[in-house]
Coordinates of C-alpha atoms and ligand atoms in Angstrom, one line a residue:
X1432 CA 88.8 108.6 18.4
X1433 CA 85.0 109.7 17.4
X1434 CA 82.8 107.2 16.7
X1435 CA 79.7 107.7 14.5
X1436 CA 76.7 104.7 16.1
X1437 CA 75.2 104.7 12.5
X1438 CA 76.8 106.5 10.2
X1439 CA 74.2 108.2 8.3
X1440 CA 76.4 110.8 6.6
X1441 CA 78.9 108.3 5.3
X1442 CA 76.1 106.0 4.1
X1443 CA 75.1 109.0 1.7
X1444 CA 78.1 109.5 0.6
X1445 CA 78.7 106.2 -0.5
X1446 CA 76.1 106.8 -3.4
X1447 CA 75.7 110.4 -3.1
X1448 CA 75.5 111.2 -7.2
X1449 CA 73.1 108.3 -8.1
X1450 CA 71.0 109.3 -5.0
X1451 CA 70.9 113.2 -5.7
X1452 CA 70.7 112.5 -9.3
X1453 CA 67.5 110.5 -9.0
X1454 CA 66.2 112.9 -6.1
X1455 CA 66.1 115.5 -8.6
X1456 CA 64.6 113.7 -11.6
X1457 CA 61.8 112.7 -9.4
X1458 CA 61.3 116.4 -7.7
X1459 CA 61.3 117.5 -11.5
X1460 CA 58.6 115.1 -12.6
X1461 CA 56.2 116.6 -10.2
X1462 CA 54.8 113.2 -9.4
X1463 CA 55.2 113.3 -5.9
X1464 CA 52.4 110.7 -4.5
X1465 CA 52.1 106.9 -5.8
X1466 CA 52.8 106.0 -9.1
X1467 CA 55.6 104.9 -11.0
X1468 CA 58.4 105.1 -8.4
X1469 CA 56.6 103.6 -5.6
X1470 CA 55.1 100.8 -7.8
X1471 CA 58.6 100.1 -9.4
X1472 CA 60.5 100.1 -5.5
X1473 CA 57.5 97.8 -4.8
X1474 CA 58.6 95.3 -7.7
X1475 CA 62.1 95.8 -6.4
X1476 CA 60.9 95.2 -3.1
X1477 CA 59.5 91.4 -4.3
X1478 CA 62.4 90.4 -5.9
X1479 CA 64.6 91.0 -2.9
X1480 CA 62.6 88.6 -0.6
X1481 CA 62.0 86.1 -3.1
X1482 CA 58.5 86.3 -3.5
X1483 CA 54.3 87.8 -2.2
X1484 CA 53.5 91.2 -2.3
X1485 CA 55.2 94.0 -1.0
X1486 CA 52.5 97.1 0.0
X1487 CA 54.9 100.5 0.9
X1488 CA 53.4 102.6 3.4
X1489 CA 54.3 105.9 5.6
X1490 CA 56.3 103.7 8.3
X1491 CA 57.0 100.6 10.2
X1492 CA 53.9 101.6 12.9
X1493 CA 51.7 102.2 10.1
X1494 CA 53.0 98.8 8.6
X1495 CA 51.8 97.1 11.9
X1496 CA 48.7 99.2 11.4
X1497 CA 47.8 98.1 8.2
X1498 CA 48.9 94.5 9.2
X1499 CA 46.0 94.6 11.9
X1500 CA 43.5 96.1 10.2
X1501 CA 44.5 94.0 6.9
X1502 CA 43.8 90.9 9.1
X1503 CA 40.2 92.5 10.8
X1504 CA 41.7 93.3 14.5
X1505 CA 39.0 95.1 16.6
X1506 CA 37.9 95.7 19.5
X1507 CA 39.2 93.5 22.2
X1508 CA 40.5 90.9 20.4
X1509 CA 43.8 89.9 22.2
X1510 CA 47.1 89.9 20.2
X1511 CA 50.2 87.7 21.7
X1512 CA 53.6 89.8 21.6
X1513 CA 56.5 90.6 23.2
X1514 CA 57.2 93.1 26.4
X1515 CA 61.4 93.7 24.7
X1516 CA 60.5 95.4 21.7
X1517 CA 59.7 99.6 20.5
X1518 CA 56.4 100.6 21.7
X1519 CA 54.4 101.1 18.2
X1520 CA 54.6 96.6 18.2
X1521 CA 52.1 97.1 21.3
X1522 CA 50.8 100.2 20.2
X1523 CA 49.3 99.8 17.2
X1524 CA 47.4 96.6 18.5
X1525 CA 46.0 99.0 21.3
X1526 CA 45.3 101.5 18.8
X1527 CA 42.5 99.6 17.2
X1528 CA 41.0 99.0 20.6
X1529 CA 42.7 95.2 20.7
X1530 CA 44.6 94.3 23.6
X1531 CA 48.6 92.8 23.7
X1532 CA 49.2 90.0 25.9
X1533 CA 52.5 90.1 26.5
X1534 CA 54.7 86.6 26.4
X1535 CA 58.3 86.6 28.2
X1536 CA 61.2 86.9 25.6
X1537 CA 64.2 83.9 25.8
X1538 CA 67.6 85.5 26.5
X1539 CA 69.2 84.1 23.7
X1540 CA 67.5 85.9 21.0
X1541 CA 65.9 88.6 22.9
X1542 CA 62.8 87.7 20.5
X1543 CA 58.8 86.2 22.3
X1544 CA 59.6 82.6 23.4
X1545 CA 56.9 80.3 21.8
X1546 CA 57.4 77.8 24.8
X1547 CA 55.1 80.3 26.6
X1548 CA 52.7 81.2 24.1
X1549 CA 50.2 78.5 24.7
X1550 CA 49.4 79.5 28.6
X1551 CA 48.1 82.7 27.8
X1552 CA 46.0 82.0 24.5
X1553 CA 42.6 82.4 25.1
X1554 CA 38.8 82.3 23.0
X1555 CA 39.7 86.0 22.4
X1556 CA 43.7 85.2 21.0
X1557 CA 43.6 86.1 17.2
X1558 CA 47.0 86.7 16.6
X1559 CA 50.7 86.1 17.1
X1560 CA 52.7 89.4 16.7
X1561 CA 56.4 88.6 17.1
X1562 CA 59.4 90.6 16.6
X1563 CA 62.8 90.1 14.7
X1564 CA 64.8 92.3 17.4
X1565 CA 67.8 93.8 16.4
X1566 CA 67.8 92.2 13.1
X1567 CA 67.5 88.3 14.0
X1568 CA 63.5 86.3 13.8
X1569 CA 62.7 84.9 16.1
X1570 CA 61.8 80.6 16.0
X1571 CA 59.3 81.0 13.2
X1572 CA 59.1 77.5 12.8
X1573 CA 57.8 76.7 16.5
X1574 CA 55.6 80.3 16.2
X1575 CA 54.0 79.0 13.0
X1576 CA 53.2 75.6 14.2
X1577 CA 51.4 76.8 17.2
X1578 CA 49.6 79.7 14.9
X1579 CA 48.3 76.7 13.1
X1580 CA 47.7 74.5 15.8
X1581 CA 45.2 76.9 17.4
X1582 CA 43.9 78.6 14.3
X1583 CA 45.2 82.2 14.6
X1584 CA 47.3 84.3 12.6
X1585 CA 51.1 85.2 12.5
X1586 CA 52.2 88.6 11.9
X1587 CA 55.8 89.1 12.2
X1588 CA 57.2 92.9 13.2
X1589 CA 60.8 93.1 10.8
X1590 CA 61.2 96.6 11.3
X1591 CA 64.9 95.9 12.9
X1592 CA 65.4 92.8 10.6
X1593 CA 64.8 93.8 6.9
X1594 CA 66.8 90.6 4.7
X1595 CA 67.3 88.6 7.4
X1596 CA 66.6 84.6 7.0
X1597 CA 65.0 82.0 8.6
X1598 CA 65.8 78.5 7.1
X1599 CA 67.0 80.5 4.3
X1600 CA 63.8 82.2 3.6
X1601 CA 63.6 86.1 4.2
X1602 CA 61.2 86.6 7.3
X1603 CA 58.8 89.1 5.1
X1604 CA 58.1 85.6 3.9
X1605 CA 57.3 83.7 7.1
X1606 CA 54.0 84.0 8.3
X1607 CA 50.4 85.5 7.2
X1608 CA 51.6 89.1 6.5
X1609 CA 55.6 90.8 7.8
X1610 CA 56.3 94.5 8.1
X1611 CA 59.0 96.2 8.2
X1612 CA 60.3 99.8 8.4
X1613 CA 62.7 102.5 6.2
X1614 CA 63.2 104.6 9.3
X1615 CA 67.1 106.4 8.7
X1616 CA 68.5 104.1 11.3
X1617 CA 66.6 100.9 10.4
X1618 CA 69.6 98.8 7.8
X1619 CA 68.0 99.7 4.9
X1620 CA 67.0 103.5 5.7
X1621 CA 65.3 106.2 3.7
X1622 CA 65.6 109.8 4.3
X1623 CA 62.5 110.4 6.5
X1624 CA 59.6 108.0 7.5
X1625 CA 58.9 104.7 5.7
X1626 CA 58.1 101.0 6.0
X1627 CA 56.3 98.1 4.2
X1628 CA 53.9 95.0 4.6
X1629 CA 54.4 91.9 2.9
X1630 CA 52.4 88.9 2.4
X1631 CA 52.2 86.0 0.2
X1632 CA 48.6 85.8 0.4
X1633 CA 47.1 87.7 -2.9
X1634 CA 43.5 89.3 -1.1
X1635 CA 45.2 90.3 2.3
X1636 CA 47.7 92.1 0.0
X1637 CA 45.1 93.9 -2.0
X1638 CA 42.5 94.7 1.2
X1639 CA 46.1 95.8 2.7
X1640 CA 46.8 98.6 -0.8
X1641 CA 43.5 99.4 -0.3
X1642 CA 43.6 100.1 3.1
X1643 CA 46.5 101.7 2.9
X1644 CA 44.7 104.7 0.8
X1645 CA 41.7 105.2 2.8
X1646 CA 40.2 101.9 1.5
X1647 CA 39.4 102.9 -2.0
X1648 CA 38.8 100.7 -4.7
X1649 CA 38.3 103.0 -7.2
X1650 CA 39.0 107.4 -7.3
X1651 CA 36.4 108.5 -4.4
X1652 CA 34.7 105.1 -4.2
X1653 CA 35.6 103.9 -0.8
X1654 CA 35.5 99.7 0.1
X1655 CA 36.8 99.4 3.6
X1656 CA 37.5 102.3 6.3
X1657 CA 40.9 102.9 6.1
X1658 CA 44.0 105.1 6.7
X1659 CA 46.0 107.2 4.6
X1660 CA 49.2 106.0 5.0
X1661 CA 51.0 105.9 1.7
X1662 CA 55.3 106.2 1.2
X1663 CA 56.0 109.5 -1.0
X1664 CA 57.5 108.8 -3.9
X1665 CA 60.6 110.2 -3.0
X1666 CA 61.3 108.1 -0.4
X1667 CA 60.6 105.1 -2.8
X1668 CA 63.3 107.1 -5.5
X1669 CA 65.8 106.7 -2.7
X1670 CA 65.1 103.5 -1.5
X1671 CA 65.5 101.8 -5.0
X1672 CA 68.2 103.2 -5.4
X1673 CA 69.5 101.8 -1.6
X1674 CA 67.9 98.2 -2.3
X1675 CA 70.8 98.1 -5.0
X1676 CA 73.4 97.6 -2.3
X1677 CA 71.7 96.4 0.3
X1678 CA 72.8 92.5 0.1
X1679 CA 76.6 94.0 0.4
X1680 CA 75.7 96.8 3.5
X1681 CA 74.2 93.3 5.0
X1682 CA 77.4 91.8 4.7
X1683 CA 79.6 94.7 5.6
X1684 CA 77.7 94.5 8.7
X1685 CA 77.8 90.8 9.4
X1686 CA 81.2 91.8 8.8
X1687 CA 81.0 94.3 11.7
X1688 CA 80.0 91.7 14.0
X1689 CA 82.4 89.3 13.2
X1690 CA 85.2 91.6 14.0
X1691 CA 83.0 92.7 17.7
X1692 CA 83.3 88.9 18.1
X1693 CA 87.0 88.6 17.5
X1694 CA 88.0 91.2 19.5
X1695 CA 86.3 91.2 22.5
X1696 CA 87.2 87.3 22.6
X1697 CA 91.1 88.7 22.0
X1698 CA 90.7 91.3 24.9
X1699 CA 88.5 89.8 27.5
X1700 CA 88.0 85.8 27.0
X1701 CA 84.2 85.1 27.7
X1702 CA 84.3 87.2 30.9
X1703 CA 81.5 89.3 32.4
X1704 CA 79.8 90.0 29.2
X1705 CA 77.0 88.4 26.9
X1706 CA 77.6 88.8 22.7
X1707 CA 75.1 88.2 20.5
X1708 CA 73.6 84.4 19.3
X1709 CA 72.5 83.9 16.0
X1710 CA 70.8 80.5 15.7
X1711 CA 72.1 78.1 13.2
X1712 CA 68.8 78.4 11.0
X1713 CA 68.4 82.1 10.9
X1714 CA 71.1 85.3 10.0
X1715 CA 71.0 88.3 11.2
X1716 CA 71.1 92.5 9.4
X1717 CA 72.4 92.9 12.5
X1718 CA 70.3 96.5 13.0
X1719 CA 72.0 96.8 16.3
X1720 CA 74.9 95.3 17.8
X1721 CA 73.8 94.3 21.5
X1722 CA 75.8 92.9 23.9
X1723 CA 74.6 92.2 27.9
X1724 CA 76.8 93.6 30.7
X1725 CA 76.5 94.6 34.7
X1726 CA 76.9 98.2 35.5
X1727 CA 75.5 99.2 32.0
X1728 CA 75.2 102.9 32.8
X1729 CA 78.3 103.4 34.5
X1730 CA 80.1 101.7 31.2
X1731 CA 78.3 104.2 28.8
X1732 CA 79.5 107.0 30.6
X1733 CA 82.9 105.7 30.4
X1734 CA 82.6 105.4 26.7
X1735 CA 80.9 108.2 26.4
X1736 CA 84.0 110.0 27.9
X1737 CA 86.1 108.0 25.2
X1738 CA 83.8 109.2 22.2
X1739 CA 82.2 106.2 21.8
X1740 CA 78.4 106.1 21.8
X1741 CA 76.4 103.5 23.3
X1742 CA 72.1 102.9 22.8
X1743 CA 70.1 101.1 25.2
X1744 CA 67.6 98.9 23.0
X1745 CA 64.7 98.8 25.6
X1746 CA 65.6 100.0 28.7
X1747 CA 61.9 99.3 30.6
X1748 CA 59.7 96.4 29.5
X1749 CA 56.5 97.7 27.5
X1750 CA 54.3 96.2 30.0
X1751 CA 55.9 98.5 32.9
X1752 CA 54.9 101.6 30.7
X1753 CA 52.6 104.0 32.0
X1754 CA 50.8 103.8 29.2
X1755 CA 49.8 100.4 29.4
X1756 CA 49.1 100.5 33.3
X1757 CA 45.5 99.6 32.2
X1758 CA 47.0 96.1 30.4
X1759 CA 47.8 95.2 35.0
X1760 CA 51.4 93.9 34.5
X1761 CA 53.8 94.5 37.5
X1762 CA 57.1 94.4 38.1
X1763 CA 58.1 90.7 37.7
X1764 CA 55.8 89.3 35.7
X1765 CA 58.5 88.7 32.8
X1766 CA 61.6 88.0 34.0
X1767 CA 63.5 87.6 31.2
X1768 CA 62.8 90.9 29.8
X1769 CA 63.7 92.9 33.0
X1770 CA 66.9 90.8 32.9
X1771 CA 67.6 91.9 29.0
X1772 CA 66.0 95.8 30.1
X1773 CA 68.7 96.4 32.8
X1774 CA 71.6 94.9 31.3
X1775 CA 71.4 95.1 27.4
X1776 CA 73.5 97.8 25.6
X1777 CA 73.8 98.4 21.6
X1778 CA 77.2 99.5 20.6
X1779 CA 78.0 101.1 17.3
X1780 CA 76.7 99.5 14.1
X1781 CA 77.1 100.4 10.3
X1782 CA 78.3 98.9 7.6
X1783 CA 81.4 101.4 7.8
X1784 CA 82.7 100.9 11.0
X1785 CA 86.4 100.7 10.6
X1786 CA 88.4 97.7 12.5
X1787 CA 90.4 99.6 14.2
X1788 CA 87.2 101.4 15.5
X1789 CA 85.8 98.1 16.7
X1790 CA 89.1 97.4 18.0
X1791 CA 89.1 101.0 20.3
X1792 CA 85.7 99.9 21.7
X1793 CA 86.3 96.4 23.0
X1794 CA 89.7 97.4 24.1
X1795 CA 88.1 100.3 26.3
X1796 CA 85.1 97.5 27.3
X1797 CA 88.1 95.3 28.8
X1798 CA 89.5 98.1 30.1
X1799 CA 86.2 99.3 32.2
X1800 CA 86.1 95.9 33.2
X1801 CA 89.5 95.4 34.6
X1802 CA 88.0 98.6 37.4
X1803 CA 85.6 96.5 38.5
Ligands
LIG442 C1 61.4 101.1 14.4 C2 60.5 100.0 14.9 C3 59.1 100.2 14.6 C4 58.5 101.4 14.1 O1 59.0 101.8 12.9 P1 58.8 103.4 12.5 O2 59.1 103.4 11.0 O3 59.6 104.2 13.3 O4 57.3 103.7 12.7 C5 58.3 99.1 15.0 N1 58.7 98.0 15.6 C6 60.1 97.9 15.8 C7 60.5 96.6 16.5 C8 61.0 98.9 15.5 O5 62.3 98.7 15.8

């Protein structure tokens, strides 16, 4: 058996003539930058979540980006985030000369835990940035309450966690402005680079549009320094047409992981691996299926041999990256996340992956356990 880990091809298929159909009307119209079709996915966009302002940009960094900047982040103001997350959370904060302080994760969620927020805020803290990792939020209630307690802002990074809830609200909602991202792999994917900002707050969503075309106000007439950073129409063509299904792909993958569940339960009881938690307030898009095992790399390259890919989703704590040598982390300093960075392992996630494909991989999972 081959196993596809997202399914990309079979996910165009699945609407390939209203897709390629609206592709071509919007190459024919020549309008190839803002307008119409972005404004209209943006509409789309507000709907979905139930509310705000939804500002499309170039990606889920640029997102983050425009977050920070949207919010006034300079120069060495410190930013709260997680070490277990991709690096543009941490990098776009250092990109406006800011600094992350990184917080240790909890091992249930894999997301910042707020227990340990309040030991490292300092005069300097302006922000919480958490992360929704692998499609779940984090505790936005506890995050929320300490943002307000200490008078400093909550951004939350969705770019894995696009329609997923928290007390049945959509996490673009939670919090003074969400991102999110439309990379191919993200659950609701375009065909190239993409990603949004949302907020519900009116001006940081207009300084944020602004911002996100060089801070114009007006053709030429420039209000704020800003980036150009804008989703091509095309994208925003494709993407409306995706948002359409989305709700179902969400459940077909909820779906996914309900099957992962039965299965490895079926095969291998609750022994010598770690499935994913969704809290009772919160759902999950389920981005990535991640499970925690021992002797990760050894049991990729066994289901590598049986067709099965396997992604490691982080495999070395951002504040053990050379590049952030300068932030003085060591080894140690977050357990947790060195825990989740030597023993995580995504398996294969789509909304198309078969039960009898999800059957083959925890079968051969018991099976490389029974060797050792
Ligand atoms: C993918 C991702 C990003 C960046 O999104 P891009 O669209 O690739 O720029 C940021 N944060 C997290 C947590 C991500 O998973």
């Amino acid at each position: 058996m081959l196993i596809d880990y997202a399914n990309l091809k079979k996910a165009h298929a699945m609407r390939q003539k209203e897709i390629e159909k609206a592709i071509l009307q919007t190459v024919r119209e020549a309008h190839y930058i803002m307008g119409d079709k972005v404004y209209r996915f943006e509409k789309k966009l507000v709907e979905f979540i139930g509310g705000g302002y939804a500002i499309t940009c170039s990606s889920g960094s640029s997102a983050i980006l425009l977050a920070l900047m949207g919010l006034g982040i300079q120069r060495d103001d410190e930013i709260i985030t997680t070490p277990f997350t991709f690096i543009a959370t941490a990098e776009m904060i250092a990109l406006l000369g800011a600094k992350p302080v990184f917080v240790d994760i909890n091992l249930d969620d894999y997301n910042i835990n707020g227990d340990l927020i309040e030991q490292s805020l300092t005069e300097k803290t302006r922000a919480i940035l958490a992360v929704s990792l692998y499609g779940q939020p984090p505790d936005l209630k506890k995050l929320e309450k300490i943002a307000q307690k200490h008078g400093i802002k909550l951004i939350i990074d969705g770019a894995q966690s696009f329609g997923a809830e928290f007390e049945e609200k959509k996490d673009s909602l939670w919090g003074d402005v969400a991102t999110t991202s439309f990379f191919p792999a993200k659950p609701l994917g375009c065909y190239g680079d993409g990603g949004a900002v949302f907020s519900t707050n009116e001006c940081l969503a207009q300084k944020i549009a602004s911002l996100r075309v060089h801070g114009q106000e007006g053709r030429y007439i420039h209000k704020y320094q800003g980036i150009g950073a804008r989703l091509d129409a095309l994208q925003a063509t494709i993407l409306k047409v995706k948002l359409k299904y989305f709700s179902e792909e969400i459940g077909l993958r909820n779906i996914v992981a309900q099957n992962y569940k039965k299965y490895f339960h079926k095969y291998m009881g609750d022994k010598k691996i770690i499935l994913p938690k969704i809290a009772h307030e919160r759902t999950s898009v389920f981005a990535q299926y991640t499970i925690r095992v021992k002797e990760r790399e050894k049991l990729r390259d066994f289901l590598k041999k049986k067709g099965i890919p396997s992604s490691v989703h982080y495999p070395l704590g951002l504040h053990l990256q050379e590049c952030f040598k300068d932030l003085g982390y060591k080894k140690g300093d977050f357990p947790c996340t060195e825990i989740a960075s030597d023993e995580v392992l995504s398996l294969p996630m789509n909304p198309y992956l078969k039960k009898k494909q999800i059957e083959y991989i925890c079968k051969n999972i018991a099976a490389f356990n029974e060797h050792i």
